[in-house]
Structure formats: C-alpha cells, structure tokens
Amino acid sequence: MPVASMIRFLTMIPERLDEKQKSILLEEIDTILKNAWGKFERDFLEDHVFTSEQITIARISNELIGFCAINKKKILNKTVHYIEFTVIRKDFQKLGLGTRLSFLALRKIILRNIFKIISQK
C-alpha cells in the first residue's frame, strides 16, 4: 500500500486543546524535531507552537510523522499569516509531505479568511 494512502491530515486550533492534549502533542512534536532538526527547548516550542493560529498534522495510524504550524502578526494594520514550522520526520522526508502539509495549512487559512482577503483594498 502506498504511503500517501495511509496518511491522515488533521488541522487543530492550539488554544482549543486541553492540557492533556497539549502535553501529548508537545511530546510528539519534540520527538519529531529532535529527529529532523535537533533539540529545541520546551519553552521555545510552547511559545512558538501553542501560540500558533493553527497546526496541521500528518499521522500514519496513530503516529505523528509531520506538522505545520501557522501563525499571524499585525504589520502596518494588516494581518499577515506565516509558516512558523513545517517539520517532517526524517524517514518520511523527500516524499512531498512538507509541501502537502504547508499547502493544506495555508488553504485552511485562506478559506477561513477569504472574505477579508477579497474585500481588502
């Protein structure tokens, strides 16, 4: 069975997660980051992941294999969304999952804000 058919994508809003869900997700994200990029401080992860507007995750079975965190800032009275992290576990890299996760995450933001985008001058 191809890997792509086994992957489930899910988008979540970090502020809606309870403490247990945050703790579990933080542990999974910490593991992936260590595998892909190296060690990050837990405080840094909490400040940059759980303050995100949304997190889109990829799972195979119940195992987290990647995530994309989208954040926003106000710049010159405009809201700007940006990708804080897109991280894929090393053994799933080079399969296009980072691109797919980023696309799905940005698509959700665009669809949620489409009327604001259209009406801006």
PDB file of C-alpha atoms in Angstrom:
ATOM      1  CA  MET A   1       0.000   0.000   0.000  1.00  0.00           C
ATOM      2  CA  PRO A   2       1.441   3.424  -0.940  1.00  0.00           C
ATOM      3  CA  VAL A   3       2.415   5.668   1.970  1.00  0.00           C
ATOM      4  CA  ALA A   4       0.175   8.502   0.735  1.00  0.00           C
ATOM      5  CA  SER A   5      -2.972   6.401   1.141  1.00  0.00           C
ATOM      6  CA  MET A   6      -2.142   5.699   4.799  1.00  0.00           C
ATOM      7  CA  ILE A   7      -1.634   9.329   5.848  1.00  0.00           C
ATOM      8  CA  ARG A   8      -4.346  11.244   7.693  1.00  0.00           C
ATOM      9  CA  PHE A   9      -4.191  15.024   7.852  1.00  0.00           C
ATOM     10  CA  LEU A  10      -5.851  16.968  10.656  1.00  0.00           C
ATOM     11  CA  THR A  11      -5.975  20.674  11.455  1.00  0.00           C
ATOM     12  CA  MET A  12      -6.346  21.862  15.032  1.00  0.00           C
ATOM     13  CA  ILE A  13      -6.531  25.179  16.850  1.00  0.00           C
ATOM     14  CA  PRO A  14      -3.976  25.075  19.714  1.00  0.00           C
ATOM     15  CA  GLU A  15      -5.991  27.318  22.047  1.00  0.00           C
ATOM     16  CA  ARG A  16      -8.831  24.758  21.952  1.00  0.00           C
ATOM     17  CA  LEU A  17      -6.647  21.888  23.175  1.00  0.00           C
ATOM     18  CA  ASP A  18      -6.852  20.887  26.825  1.00  0.00           C
ATOM     19  CA  GLU A  19      -3.692  20.460  28.913  1.00  0.00           C
ATOM     20  CA  LYS A  20      -3.508  16.687  28.370  1.00  0.00           C
ATOM     21  CA  GLN A  21      -3.839  17.068  24.582  1.00  0.00           C
ATOM     22  CA  LYS A  22      -1.181  19.805  24.583  1.00  0.00           C
ATOM     23  CA  SER A  23       1.186  17.660  26.640  1.00  0.00           C
ATOM     24  CA  ILE A  24       0.815  14.660  24.314  1.00  0.00           C
ATOM     25  CA  LEU A  25       1.193  16.777  21.171  1.00  0.00           C
ATOM     26  CA  LEU A  26       4.205  18.633  22.605  1.00  0.00           C
ATOM     27  CA  GLU A  27       5.940  15.323  23.332  1.00  0.00           C
ATOM     28  CA  GLU A  28       5.261  14.097  19.780  1.00  0.00           C
ATOM     29  CA  ILE A  29       6.442  17.378  18.232  1.00  0.00           C
ATOM     30  CA  ASP A  30       9.563  17.356  20.411  1.00  0.00           C
ATOM     31  CA  THR A  31      10.387  13.837  19.170  1.00  0.00           C
ATOM     32  CA  ILE A  32       9.951  14.795  15.506  1.00  0.00           C
ATOM     33  CA  LEU A  33      12.019  17.967  15.882  1.00  0.00           C
ATOM     34  CA  LYS A  34      14.866  16.058  17.565  1.00  0.00           C
ATOM     35  CA  ASN A  35      14.757  13.536  14.710  1.00  0.00           C
ATOM     36  CA  ALA A  36      14.620  16.108  11.907  1.00  0.00           C
ATOM     37  CA  TRP A  37      16.462  19.209  13.164  1.00  0.00           C
ATOM     38  CA  GLY A  38      17.887  18.598  16.628  1.00  0.00           C
ATOM     39  CA  LYS A  39      16.921  19.585  20.160  1.00  0.00           C
ATOM     40  CA  PHE A  40      14.751  22.619  20.908  1.00  0.00           C
ATOM     41  CA  GLU A  41      13.965  23.951  24.380  1.00  0.00           C
ATOM     42  CA  ARG A  42      10.464  23.047  25.595  1.00  0.00           C
ATOM     43  CA  ASP A  43       9.693  26.685  26.453  1.00  0.00           C
ATOM     44  CA  PHE A  44      10.574  27.694  22.892  1.00  0.00           C
ATOM     45  CA  LEU A  45       8.258  25.016  21.482  1.00  0.00           C
ATOM     46  CA  GLU A  46       5.398  26.013  23.756  1.00  0.00           C
ATOM     47  CA  ASP A  47       5.857  29.684  22.840  1.00  0.00           C
ATOM     48  CA  HIS A  48       6.025  29.044  19.097  1.00  0.00           C
ATOM     49  CA  VAL A  49       3.772  26.033  18.564  1.00  0.00           C
ATOM     50  CA  PHE A  50       0.941  26.553  21.030  1.00  0.00           C
ATOM     51  CA  THR A  51       0.626  30.248  20.265  1.00  0.00           C
ATOM     52  CA  SER A  52       0.096  29.376  16.587  1.00  0.00           C
ATOM     53  CA  GLU A  53      -3.236  30.116  14.992  1.00  0.00           C
ATOM     54  CA  GLN A  54      -3.438  26.545  13.732  1.00  0.00           C
ATOM     55  CA  ILE A  55      -1.431  23.345  13.498  1.00  0.00           C
ATOM     56  CA  THR A  56      -1.906  20.875  10.664  1.00  0.00           C
ATOM     57  CA  ILE A  57      -0.577  17.411  11.431  1.00  0.00           C
ATOM     58  CA  ALA A  58       0.092  14.240   9.443  1.00  0.00           C
ATOM     59  CA  ARG A  59      -0.332  10.826  11.034  1.00  0.00           C
ATOM     60  CA  ILE A  60       0.068   7.239   9.940  1.00  0.00           C
ATOM     61  CA  SER A  61      -2.029   5.058  12.216  1.00  0.00           C
ATOM     62  CA  ASN A  62      -1.718   6.958  15.478  1.00  0.00           C
ATOM     63  CA  GLU A  63       1.881   8.084  14.920  1.00  0.00           C
ATOM     64  CA  LEU A  64       2.733  11.728  14.212  1.00  0.00           C
ATOM     65  CA  ILE A  65       5.001  11.979  11.151  1.00  0.00           C
ATOM     66  CA  GLY A  66       4.861  15.727  10.484  1.00  0.00           C
ATOM     67  CA  PHE A  67       3.290  19.061  11.316  1.00  0.00           C
ATOM     68  CA  CYS A  68       2.924  22.603  10.035  1.00  0.00           C
ATOM     69  CA  ALA A  69       2.274  25.480  12.444  1.00  0.00           C
ATOM     70  CA  ILE A  70       0.806  28.709  11.037  1.00  0.00           C
ATOM     71  CA  ASN A  71       0.991  31.954  12.969  1.00  0.00           C
ATOM     72  CA  LYS A  72      -0.067  35.546  12.361  1.00  0.00           C
ATOM     73  CA  LYS A  73       1.185  39.037  13.095  1.00  0.00           C
ATOM     74  CA  LYS A  74      -0.191  42.522  12.645  1.00  0.00           C
ATOM     75  CA  ILE A  75       2.074  44.569  10.378  1.00  0.00           C
ATOM     76  CA  LEU A  76       1.011  48.091   9.372  1.00  0.00           C
ATOM     77  CA  ASN A  77      -2.603  47.342  10.383  1.00  0.00           C
ATOM     78  CA  LYS A  78      -2.680  44.236   8.181  1.00  0.00           C
ATOM     79  CA  THR A  79      -2.807  40.658   9.417  1.00  0.00           C
ATOM     80  CA  VAL A  80      -0.025  38.570   7.915  1.00  0.00           C
ATOM     81  CA  HIS A  81      -0.083  34.773   8.210  1.00  0.00           C
ATOM     82  CA  TYR A  82       3.174  32.878   8.022  1.00  0.00           C
ATOM     83  CA  ILE A  83       4.502  29.359   8.471  1.00  0.00           C
ATOM     84  CA  GLU A  84       6.252  29.065  11.829  1.00  0.00           C
ATOM     85  CA  PHE A  85       7.361  25.445  11.293  1.00  0.00           C
ATOM     86  CA  THR A  86       6.929  22.668   8.772  1.00  0.00           C
ATOM     87  CA  VAL A  87       8.687  19.563  10.030  1.00  0.00           C
ATOM     88  CA  ILE A  88       8.613  16.019   8.668  1.00  0.00           C
ATOM     89  CA  ARG A  89      10.125  13.002  10.390  1.00  0.00           C
ATOM     90  CA  LYS A  90      13.388  12.041   8.630  1.00  0.00           C
ATOM     91  CA  ASP A  91      12.165   8.671   7.347  1.00  0.00           C
ATOM     92  CA  PHE A  92       9.229  10.412   5.607  1.00  0.00           C
ATOM     93  CA  GLN A  93      11.182  13.292   4.064  1.00  0.00           C
ATOM     94  CA  LYS A  94      11.584  13.636   0.265  1.00  0.00           C
ATOM     95  CA  LEU A  95       8.017  12.391  -0.327  1.00  0.00           C
ATOM     96  CA  GLY A  96       6.408  15.815  -0.746  1.00  0.00           C
ATOM     97  CA  LEU A  97       4.762  15.740   2.692  1.00  0.00           C
ATOM     98  CA  GLY A  98       6.183  19.108   3.758  1.00  0.00           C
ATOM     99  CA  THR A  99       4.735  20.731   0.657  1.00  0.00           C
ATOM    100  CA  ARG A 100       1.404  18.960   1.179  1.00  0.00           C
ATOM    101  CA  LEU A 101       1.191  19.949   4.857  1.00  0.00           C
ATOM    102  CA  SER A 102       2.080  23.571   4.089  1.00  0.00           C
ATOM    103  CA  PHE A 103      -0.499  23.693   1.291  1.00  0.00           C
ATOM    104  CA  LEU A 104      -3.263  22.230   3.466  1.00  0.00           C
ATOM    105  CA  ALA A 105      -2.438  24.591   6.328  1.00  0.00           C
ATOM    106  CA  LEU A 106      -2.372  27.693   4.114  1.00  0.00           C
ATOM    107  CA  ARG A 107      -5.542  26.607   2.294  1.00  0.00           C
ATOM    108  CA  LYS A 108      -7.426  26.464   5.607  1.00  0.00           C
ATOM    109  CA  ILE A 109      -6.239  29.978   6.496  1.00  0.00           C
ATOM    110  CA  ILE A 110      -7.222  31.317   3.070  1.00  0.00           C
ATOM    111  CA  LEU A 111     -10.669  29.700   3.183  1.00  0.00           C
ATOM    112  CA  ARG A 112     -11.272  30.952   6.719  1.00  0.00           C
ATOM    113  CA  ASN A 113     -10.306  34.497   5.697  1.00  0.00           C
ATOM    114  CA  ILE A 114     -11.456  34.620   2.061  1.00  0.00           C
ATOM    115  CA  PHE A 115     -13.984  37.424   2.556  1.00  0.00           C
ATOM    116  CA  LYS A 116     -11.419  39.591   4.357  1.00  0.00           C
ATOM    117  CA  ILE A 117      -8.938  38.910   1.550  1.00  0.00           C
ATOM    118  CA  ILE A 118     -11.429  39.782  -1.196  1.00  0.00           C
ATOM    119  CA  SER A 119     -12.667  42.961   0.476  1.00  0.00           C
ATOM    120  CA  GLN A 120      -9.193  44.404   1.200  1.00  0.00           C
ATOM    121  CA  LYS A 121      -8.195  47.347  -0.944  1.00  0.00           C
TER     122      LYS A 121
END
